[in-house]
Amino acid sequence: MWDELKAQATALQAGNIRDLFADAGRAADFAVDFDGMLFDYSKTYLTADARAALIALAEAREVPGRRAAMFSGEKINETEGRAVLHTALRNLSGEPALVDGADVMPEILATLGRMSTFADNVRGGRFTGAGGAITDVVNIGIGGSHLGPAMGTLALAPYHDGPRCHFVSNVDGADITDTLKGLDPARTLVIVASKTFTTIETITNAKTAKTWMAEVVDHPGAQFVALSTAEEETSAFGIAPERVFGFEDWVGGRYSMWGPIGLSLMLAIGPARFREFLAGAKAMDRHFRDAPLDQNMPVMLALVGMWHHQVCGHPTRAVLPYDQRLSRLAAYFQQLEMESNGKRVTMAGEPVDGASGPVVWGEPGTNGQHAFYQLIHQGTQVVPCEFMVAARGHEPDLAHHHTLLVANCLAQSEALMRGRSLDEARQLMAAKGLEGEELERQARHRVFPGNRPSTTLIYDQLTPRRLGQIIALYEHRVFVEGVILGINSFDQWGVELGKVLATQLEPLLTGAAGVSEKDGSTRQLINFVRDTKG
Ligand SMILES: O=P(O)(O)OC[C@H]1O[C@](O)(CO)[C@@H](O)[C@@H]1O
């Protein structure tokens, strides 16, 4: 399916992105504008013909039909026999959303209402701990039950007016120890966030938190909340039903921050702003559902991504938000993209045609500039960069910081595209007084090949609504890429084997079972641990 596109890409990569701007309309033509956000993909090798071929591919792979199937509650997660309806969690209008013929909206809106009342009570000091009003909230969860609320809570720090929120995810005892240190158990609310309520990391941390609280509080369970689909498990843990906020199995873990899993974010910013966050996502859902493919932001973000990875063969992509508060965004996208599309077989169980999803990584600018941008500019691998920046910050007194931040972001995409030729480097060295062989030698180190693709997503300000739009934009991008690859983006069997082996290994480490069945390397490592820990 990729051969024709690959031939086009090879020809285009031999040219120069900069030359494509001879067409004065390129910048506007290779951009999608939606509701205060602009996605500029003009600094790529894409031409109108290549774009048309990608759109034809999306149509041939039935992206519009699969999209309709998702929104209508069909069981498109075929390996688990589930619908995929996280979009219903942000459907504030209550317009019916059907699963097996039943409208799921009344239940969703009722849960949102319960969450809002609970959050208002905590924030207003009406729900208290044994020692008075809640000052701190600890969300215990991992993966989709951690990354979304942790990323979102940090992203929306300017809107915090609730209790302090902390996040524990790692089973490493260091995580919970460092988090609980200094907190008052009598004024702390613990949220146990786990869709299945069986995840070993989360349950281990939750038990540790309960023991910590029980040292000071008579009824620690009263300061625990559960966010889960598993009622039996939450009640076995001792959390009363009125503090359990449930959701259904058609909400995937990495798509779940819009519902109960977002409770810590709601506690931090309040129910009204949480609804703005949902409304932003909802606006993106409508745009994704209704806009023509070439003016559809998630579709174009997906097609540009596939152009770079599956067609041009660039193995990774960097997510580079110029926003310190988005410093967990790359981690969030890593789960969203790599757990969704890192699969080697299609829905039908056949090998994927070509590469599956790319490696996604990144750091906020400008920090990354002083770390790995060297490789992005002069290394031998091309890393397509996805820049992101707000025109306006949240610190009016520090507007000069923000101007500098934006200038750096725009400078990077410009530098990646234009590069610096050997002649330009020579002139630079001559201006520094070098000549002869030394000038030649030094000039070579100062050449930037340029012609390196990037996209930029620019928006007014990182408000709750804008964050909702951005996350929904990437969710739908992942969906489109998955449909084109024929992958089921909504299961995650690849995380199972490690979990099974870890369970088997635990007694081996404690010495309760023998190591003879293990391979030589694993045996050696186990013996090292046994000998060392005493
Ligand atoms: O919410 P749970 O059930 O604890 O699962 C946590 C995470 O574990 C996974 O199942 C696998 O890593 C993720 O998909 C999920 O987000």
PDB file of C-alpha atoms in Angstrom, residues 40-230:
ATOM      1  CA  ASP A  40       0.905  24.394  10.242  1.00  0.00           C
ATOM      2  CA  TYR A  41       2.409  21.484   8.318  1.00  0.00           C
ATOM      3  CA  SER A  42       3.907  23.544   5.505  1.00  0.00           C
ATOM      4  CA  LYS A  43       7.512  22.911   6.669  1.00  0.00           C
ATOM      5  CA  THR A  44       7.385  19.311   5.414  1.00  0.00           C
ATOM      6  CA  TYR A  45       8.223  17.673   2.073  1.00  0.00           C
ATOM      7  CA  LEU A  46       4.504  17.255   1.375  1.00  0.00           C
ATOM      8  CA  THR A  47       3.130  18.585  -1.898  1.00  0.00           C
ATOM      9  CA  ALA A  48      -0.484  18.874  -2.996  1.00  0.00           C
ATOM     10  CA  ASP A  49      -0.150  15.650  -5.006  1.00  0.00           C
ATOM     11  CA  ALA A  50       1.335  13.721  -2.103  1.00  0.00           C
ATOM     12  CA  ARG A  51      -1.355  15.045   0.206  1.00  0.00           C
ATOM     13  CA  ALA A  52      -4.061  14.011  -2.259  1.00  0.00           C
ATOM     14  CA  ALA A  53      -2.547  10.510  -2.377  1.00  0.00           C
ATOM     15  CA  LEU A  54      -2.576  10.300   1.429  1.00  0.00           C
ATOM     16  CA  ILE A  55      -6.183  11.432   1.572  1.00  0.00           C
ATOM     17  CA  ALA A  56      -7.085   8.864  -1.069  1.00  0.00           C
ATOM     18  CA  LEU A  57      -5.396   6.250   1.115  1.00  0.00           C
ATOM     19  CA  ALA A  58      -7.439   7.362   4.148  1.00  0.00           C
ATOM     20  CA  GLU A  59     -10.592   7.057   2.077  1.00  0.00           C
ATOM     21  CA  ALA A  60      -9.588   3.669   0.699  1.00  0.00           C
ATOM     22  CA  ARG A  61      -8.926   2.422   4.232  1.00  0.00           C
ATOM     23  CA  GLU A  62     -12.422   3.635   5.154  1.00  0.00           C
ATOM     24  CA  VAL A  63     -11.432   6.200   7.764  1.00  0.00           C
ATOM     25  CA  PRO A  64     -14.809   7.996   7.451  1.00  0.00           C
ATOM     26  CA  GLY A  65     -16.719   4.737   7.902  1.00  0.00           C
ATOM     27  CA  ARG A  66     -14.640   3.564  10.857  1.00  0.00           C
ATOM     28  CA  ARG A  67     -14.968   7.007  12.424  1.00  0.00           C
ATOM     29  CA  ALA A  68     -18.772   6.783  12.141  1.00  0.00           C
ATOM     30  CA  ALA A  69     -18.607   3.266  13.610  1.00  0.00           C
ATOM     31  CA  MET A  70     -16.652   4.542  16.621  1.00  0.00           C
ATOM     32  CA  PHE A  71     -19.033   7.428  17.324  1.00  0.00           C
ATOM     33  CA  SER A  72     -22.059   5.160  16.936  1.00  0.00           C
ATOM     34  CA  GLY A  73     -20.858   2.748  19.617  1.00  0.00           C
ATOM     35  CA  GLU A  74     -20.036  -0.225  17.375  1.00  0.00           C
ATOM     36  CA  LYS A  75     -17.689  -2.761  18.963  1.00  0.00           C
ATOM     37  CA  ILE A  76     -14.636  -1.639  17.019  1.00  0.00           C
ATOM     38  CA  ASN A  77     -12.301  -2.962  19.752  1.00  0.00           C
ATOM     39  CA  GLU A  78     -12.780  -6.399  18.253  1.00  0.00           C
ATOM     40  CA  THR A  79     -10.178  -8.366  20.221  1.00  0.00           C
ATOM     41  CA  GLU A  80     -11.891  -7.393  23.468  1.00  0.00           C
ATOM     42  CA  GLY A  81     -15.423  -7.226  22.047  1.00  0.00           C
ATOM     43  CA  ARG A  82     -15.916  -3.660  23.238  1.00  0.00           C
ATOM     44  CA  ALA A  83     -17.231  -0.366  21.925  1.00  0.00           C
ATOM     45  CA  VAL A  84     -14.910   2.653  22.037  1.00  0.00           C
ATOM     46  CA  LEU A  85     -16.851   5.560  23.423  1.00  0.00           C
ATOM     47  CA  HIS A  86     -14.600   7.828  25.448  1.00  0.00           C
ATOM     48  CA  THR A  87     -16.107  10.604  23.315  1.00  0.00           C
ATOM     49  CA  ALA A  88     -19.363  10.074  25.230  1.00  0.00           C
ATOM     50  CA  LEU A  89     -17.627  11.206  28.438  1.00  0.00           C
ATOM     51  CA  ARG A  90     -17.359  14.733  27.020  1.00  0.00           C
ATOM     52  CA  ASN A  91     -20.750  14.778  25.365  1.00  0.00           C
ATOM     53  CA  LEU A  92     -22.117  17.453  27.674  1.00  0.00           C
ATOM     54  CA  SER A  93     -25.200  18.054  25.506  1.00  0.00           C
ATOM     55  CA  GLY A  94     -26.399  14.583  26.473  1.00  0.00           C
ATOM     56  CA  GLU A  95     -27.149  13.733  22.821  1.00  0.00           C
ATOM     57  CA  PRO A  96     -27.771   9.942  22.977  1.00  0.00           C
ATOM     58  CA  ALA A  97     -24.771   7.594  22.660  1.00  0.00           C
ATOM     59  CA  LEU A  98     -25.768   3.980  22.209  1.00  0.00           C
ATOM     60  CA  VAL A  99     -24.009   0.807  23.314  1.00  0.00           C
ATOM     61  CA  ASP A 100     -25.934  -2.402  22.568  1.00  0.00           C
ATOM     62  CA  GLY A 101     -28.950  -0.224  21.813  1.00  0.00           C
ATOM     63  CA  ALA A 102     -28.977   1.462  25.245  1.00  0.00           C
ATOM     64  CA  ASP A 103     -28.277   5.176  25.734  1.00  0.00           C
ATOM     65  CA  VAL A 104     -25.245   5.492  28.026  1.00  0.00           C
ATOM     66  CA  MET A 105     -25.532   9.269  28.457  1.00  0.00           C
ATOM     67  CA  PRO A 106     -27.852   9.383  31.514  1.00  0.00           C
ATOM     68  CA  GLU A 107     -25.355   7.280  33.510  1.00  0.00           C
ATOM     69  CA  ILE A 108     -22.368   9.333  32.313  1.00  0.00           C
ATOM     70  CA  LEU A 109     -24.011  12.638  33.186  1.00  0.00           C
ATOM     71  CA  ALA A 110     -25.149  11.272  36.563  1.00  0.00           C
ATOM     72  CA  THR A 111     -21.550  10.236  37.366  1.00  0.00           C
ATOM     73  CA  LEU A 112     -20.239  13.624  36.238  1.00  0.00           C
ATOM     74  CA  GLY A 113     -22.821  15.225  38.529  1.00  0.00           C
ATOM     75  CA  ARG A 114     -21.746  13.027  41.477  1.00  0.00           C
ATOM     76  CA  MET A 115     -18.094  13.822  40.829  1.00  0.00           C
ATOM     77  CA  SER A 116     -18.894  17.544  40.714  1.00  0.00           C
ATOM     78  CA  THR A 117     -20.822  17.447  43.983  1.00  0.00           C
ATOM     79  CA  PHE A 118     -18.036  15.499  45.646  1.00  0.00           C
ATOM     80  CA  ALA A 119     -15.382  17.875  44.286  1.00  0.00           C
ATOM     81  CA  ASP A 120     -17.378  20.903  45.433  1.00  0.00           C
ATOM     82  CA  ASN A 121     -17.723  19.378  48.885  1.00  0.00           C
ATOM     83  CA  VAL A 122     -14.003  18.680  49.172  1.00  0.00           C
ATOM     84  CA  ARG A 123     -13.042  22.089  47.799  1.00  0.00           C
ATOM     85  CA  GLY A 124     -15.621  23.833  49.993  1.00  0.00           C
ATOM     86  CA  GLY A 125     -14.462  22.047  53.172  1.00  0.00           C
ATOM     87  CA  ARG A 126     -17.746  20.178  53.601  1.00  0.00           C
ATOM     88  CA  PHE A 127     -16.121  16.804  53.013  1.00  0.00           C
ATOM     89  CA  THR A 128     -13.418  16.598  55.654  1.00  0.00           C
ATOM     90  CA  GLY A 129     -10.736  14.234  56.851  1.00  0.00           C
ATOM     91  CA  ALA A 130     -10.370  13.211  60.490  1.00  0.00           C
ATOM     92  CA  GLY A 131      -8.349  16.390  61.072  1.00  0.00           C
ATOM     93  CA  GLY A 132     -10.446  18.899  59.122  1.00  0.00           C
ATOM     94  CA  ALA A 133     -10.695  20.206  55.562  1.00  0.00           C
ATOM     95  CA  ILE A 134      -8.751  18.302  52.913  1.00  0.00           C
ATOM     96  CA  THR A 135      -5.486  20.032  52.049  1.00  0.00           C
ATOM     97  CA  ASP A 136      -3.888  17.347  49.891  1.00  0.00           C
ATOM     98  CA  VAL A 137      -5.083  14.755  47.413  1.00  0.00           C
ATOM     99  CA  VAL A 138      -2.976  11.736  46.454  1.00  0.00           C
ATOM    100  CA  ASN A 139      -3.961  10.011  43.214  1.00  0.00           C
ATOM    101  CA  ILE A 140      -2.645   6.448  43.136  1.00  0.00           C
ATOM    102  CA  GLY A 141      -2.789   4.903  39.670  1.00  0.00           C
ATOM    103  CA  ILE A 142      -0.550   3.967  36.767  1.00  0.00           C
ATOM    104  CA  GLY A 143      -0.593   4.250  32.978  1.00  0.00           C
ATOM    105  CA  GLY A 144      -3.930   5.632  31.841  1.00  0.00           C
ATOM    106  CA  SER A 145      -5.007   6.004  35.467  1.00  0.00           C
ATOM    107  CA  HIS A 146      -2.065   8.293  36.166  1.00  0.00           C
ATOM    108  CA  LEU A 147      -0.633  10.005  33.106  1.00  0.00           C
ATOM    109  CA  GLY A 148      -3.765  11.906  32.068  1.00  0.00           C
ATOM    110  CA  PRO A 149      -4.611  13.513  35.413  1.00  0.00           C
ATOM    111  CA  ALA A 150      -0.922  14.092  36.250  1.00  0.00           C
ATOM    112  CA  MET A 151      -0.238  15.717  32.890  1.00  0.00           C
ATOM    113  CA  GLY A 152      -3.474  17.744  32.962  1.00  0.00           C
ATOM    114  CA  THR A 153      -3.092  18.932  36.536  1.00  0.00           C
ATOM    115  CA  LEU A 154       0.391  20.244  35.798  1.00  0.00           C
ATOM    116  CA  ALA A 155      -0.718  21.763  32.477  1.00  0.00           C
ATOM    117  CA  LEU A 156      -3.512  23.740  34.108  1.00  0.00           C
ATOM    118  CA  ALA A 157      -1.599  24.925  37.171  1.00  0.00           C
ATOM    119  CA  PRO A 158      -2.681  28.564  36.628  1.00  0.00           C
ATOM    120  CA  TYR A 159      -6.277  27.463  37.229  1.00  0.00           C
ATOM    121  CA  HIS A 160      -5.673  25.619  40.500  1.00  0.00           C
ATOM    122  CA  ASP A 161      -7.781  26.810  43.373  1.00  0.00           C
ATOM    123  CA  GLY A 162      -8.420  23.490  45.117  1.00  0.00           C
ATOM    124  CA  PRO A 163      -6.374  21.193  47.323  1.00  0.00           C
ATOM    125  CA  ARG A 164      -2.802  20.304  46.339  1.00  0.00           C
ATOM    126  CA  CYS A 165      -2.719  17.229  44.113  1.00  0.00           C
ATOM    127  CA  HIS A 166       0.031  14.614  44.171  1.00  0.00           C
ATOM    128  CA  PHE A 167       0.484  11.544  42.002  1.00  0.00           C
ATOM    129  CA  VAL A 168       1.936   8.144  42.870  1.00  0.00           C
ATOM    130  CA  SER A 169       2.350   5.565  40.140  1.00  0.00           C
ATOM    131  CA  ASN A 170       5.538   3.520  40.485  1.00  0.00           C
ATOM    132  CA  VAL A 171       5.589   0.369  42.596  1.00  0.00           C
ATOM    133  CA  ASP A 172       9.050   1.544  43.667  1.00  0.00           C
ATOM    134  CA  GLY A 173       8.491   2.362  47.344  1.00  0.00           C
ATOM    135  CA  ALA A 174      10.445   5.552  46.767  1.00  0.00           C
ATOM    136  CA  ASP A 175       7.497   7.048  44.922  1.00  0.00           C
ATOM    137  CA  ILE A 176       4.925   6.731  47.702  1.00  0.00           C
ATOM    138  CA  THR A 177       7.487   7.449  50.434  1.00  0.00           C
ATOM    139  CA  ASP A 178       8.566  10.722  48.857  1.00  0.00           C
ATOM    140  CA  THR A 179       4.988  11.721  48.085  1.00  0.00           C
ATOM    141  CA  LEU A 180       3.518  11.055  51.517  1.00  0.00           C
ATOM    142  CA  LYS A 181       6.446  12.640  53.342  1.00  0.00           C
ATOM    143  CA  GLY A 182       5.213  15.853  54.942  1.00  0.00           C
ATOM    144  CA  LEU A 183       1.509  15.227  54.269  1.00  0.00           C
ATOM    145  CA  ASP A 184      -0.973  15.151  57.137  1.00  0.00           C
ATOM    146  CA  PRO A 185      -2.858  11.811  56.957  1.00  0.00           C
ATOM    147  CA  ALA A 186      -5.801  13.370  58.770  1.00  0.00           C
ATOM    148  CA  ARG A 187      -6.259  15.962  56.009  1.00  0.00           C
ATOM    149  CA  THR A 188      -5.349  13.885  52.974  1.00  0.00           C
ATOM    150  CA  LEU A 189      -7.740  12.320  50.496  1.00  0.00           C
ATOM    151  CA  VAL A 190      -6.442   9.223  48.679  1.00  0.00           C
ATOM    152  CA  ILE A 191      -7.848   8.427  45.257  1.00  0.00           C
ATOM    153  CA  VAL A 192      -7.244   4.877  44.066  1.00  0.00           C
ATOM    154  CA  ALA A 193      -7.553   5.114  40.308  1.00  0.00           C
ATOM    155  CA  SER A 194      -7.631   1.773  38.536  1.00  0.00           C
ATOM    156  CA  LYS A 195      -9.977   0.675  35.822  1.00  0.00           C
ATOM    157  CA  THR A 196      -9.541  -2.998  36.725  1.00  0.00           C
ATOM    158  CA  PHE A 197      -8.635  -2.496  40.405  1.00  0.00           C
ATOM    159  CA  THR A 198      -6.236  -5.418  40.064  1.00  0.00           C
ATOM    160  CA  THR A 199      -3.112  -3.609  38.852  1.00  0.00           C
ATOM    161  CA  ILE A 200      -0.364  -4.755  41.207  1.00  0.00           C
ATOM    162  CA  GLU A 201       1.445  -1.406  41.387  1.00  0.00           C
ATOM    163  CA  THR A 202      -1.710   0.504  42.271  1.00  0.00           C
ATOM    164  CA  ILE A 203      -3.071  -1.974  44.790  1.00  0.00           C
ATOM    165  CA  THR A 204       0.328  -2.273  46.501  1.00  0.00           C
ATOM    166  CA  ASN A 205       0.609   1.516  46.774  1.00  0.00           C
ATOM    167  CA  ALA A 206      -3.012   1.842  47.910  1.00  0.00           C
ATOM    168  CA  LYS A 207      -2.453  -0.665  50.741  1.00  0.00           C
ATOM    169  CA  THR A 208       0.691   1.189  51.808  1.00  0.00           C
ATOM    170  CA  ALA A 209      -1.225   4.471  51.828  1.00  0.00           C
ATOM    171  CA  LYS A 210      -3.975   2.912  53.931  1.00  0.00           C
ATOM    172  CA  THR A 211      -1.446   1.642  56.471  1.00  0.00           C
ATOM    173  CA  TRP A 212       0.134   5.123  56.581  1.00  0.00           C
ATOM    174  CA  MET A 213      -3.217   6.710  57.200  1.00  0.00           C
ATOM    175  CA  ALA A 214      -4.311   4.103  59.771  1.00  0.00           C
ATOM    176  CA  GLU A 215      -1.449   5.159  62.049  1.00  0.00           C
ATOM    177  CA  VAL A 216      -3.244   8.456  62.648  1.00  0.00           C
ATOM    178  CA  VAL A 217      -6.836   8.052  61.475  1.00  0.00           C
ATOM    179  CA  ASP A 218      -9.384   5.639  62.978  1.00  0.00           C
ATOM    180  CA  HIS A 219     -11.324   5.019  59.766  1.00  0.00           C
ATOM    181  CA  PRO A 220      -8.896   5.485  56.901  1.00  0.00           C
ATOM    182  CA  GLY A 221     -11.337   3.990  54.397  1.00  0.00           C
ATOM    183  CA  ALA A 222     -13.478   7.105  54.860  1.00  0.00           C
ATOM    184  CA  GLN A 223     -10.730   9.188  53.249  1.00  0.00           C
ATOM    185  CA  PHE A 224     -10.368   6.881  50.276  1.00  0.00           C
ATOM    186  CA  VAL A 225     -12.053   7.211  46.914  1.00  0.00           C
ATOM    187  CA  ALA A 226     -12.051   4.621  44.115  1.00  0.00           C
ATOM    188  CA  LEU A 227     -12.226   5.314  40.385  1.00  0.00           C
ATOM    189  CA  SER A 228     -12.910   2.002  38.732  1.00  0.00           C
ATOM    190  CA  THR A 229     -15.085  -0.255  36.627  1.00  0.00           C
ATOM    191  CA  ALA A 230     -14.717  -3.065  39.212  1.00  0.00           C
TER     192      ALA A 230
END
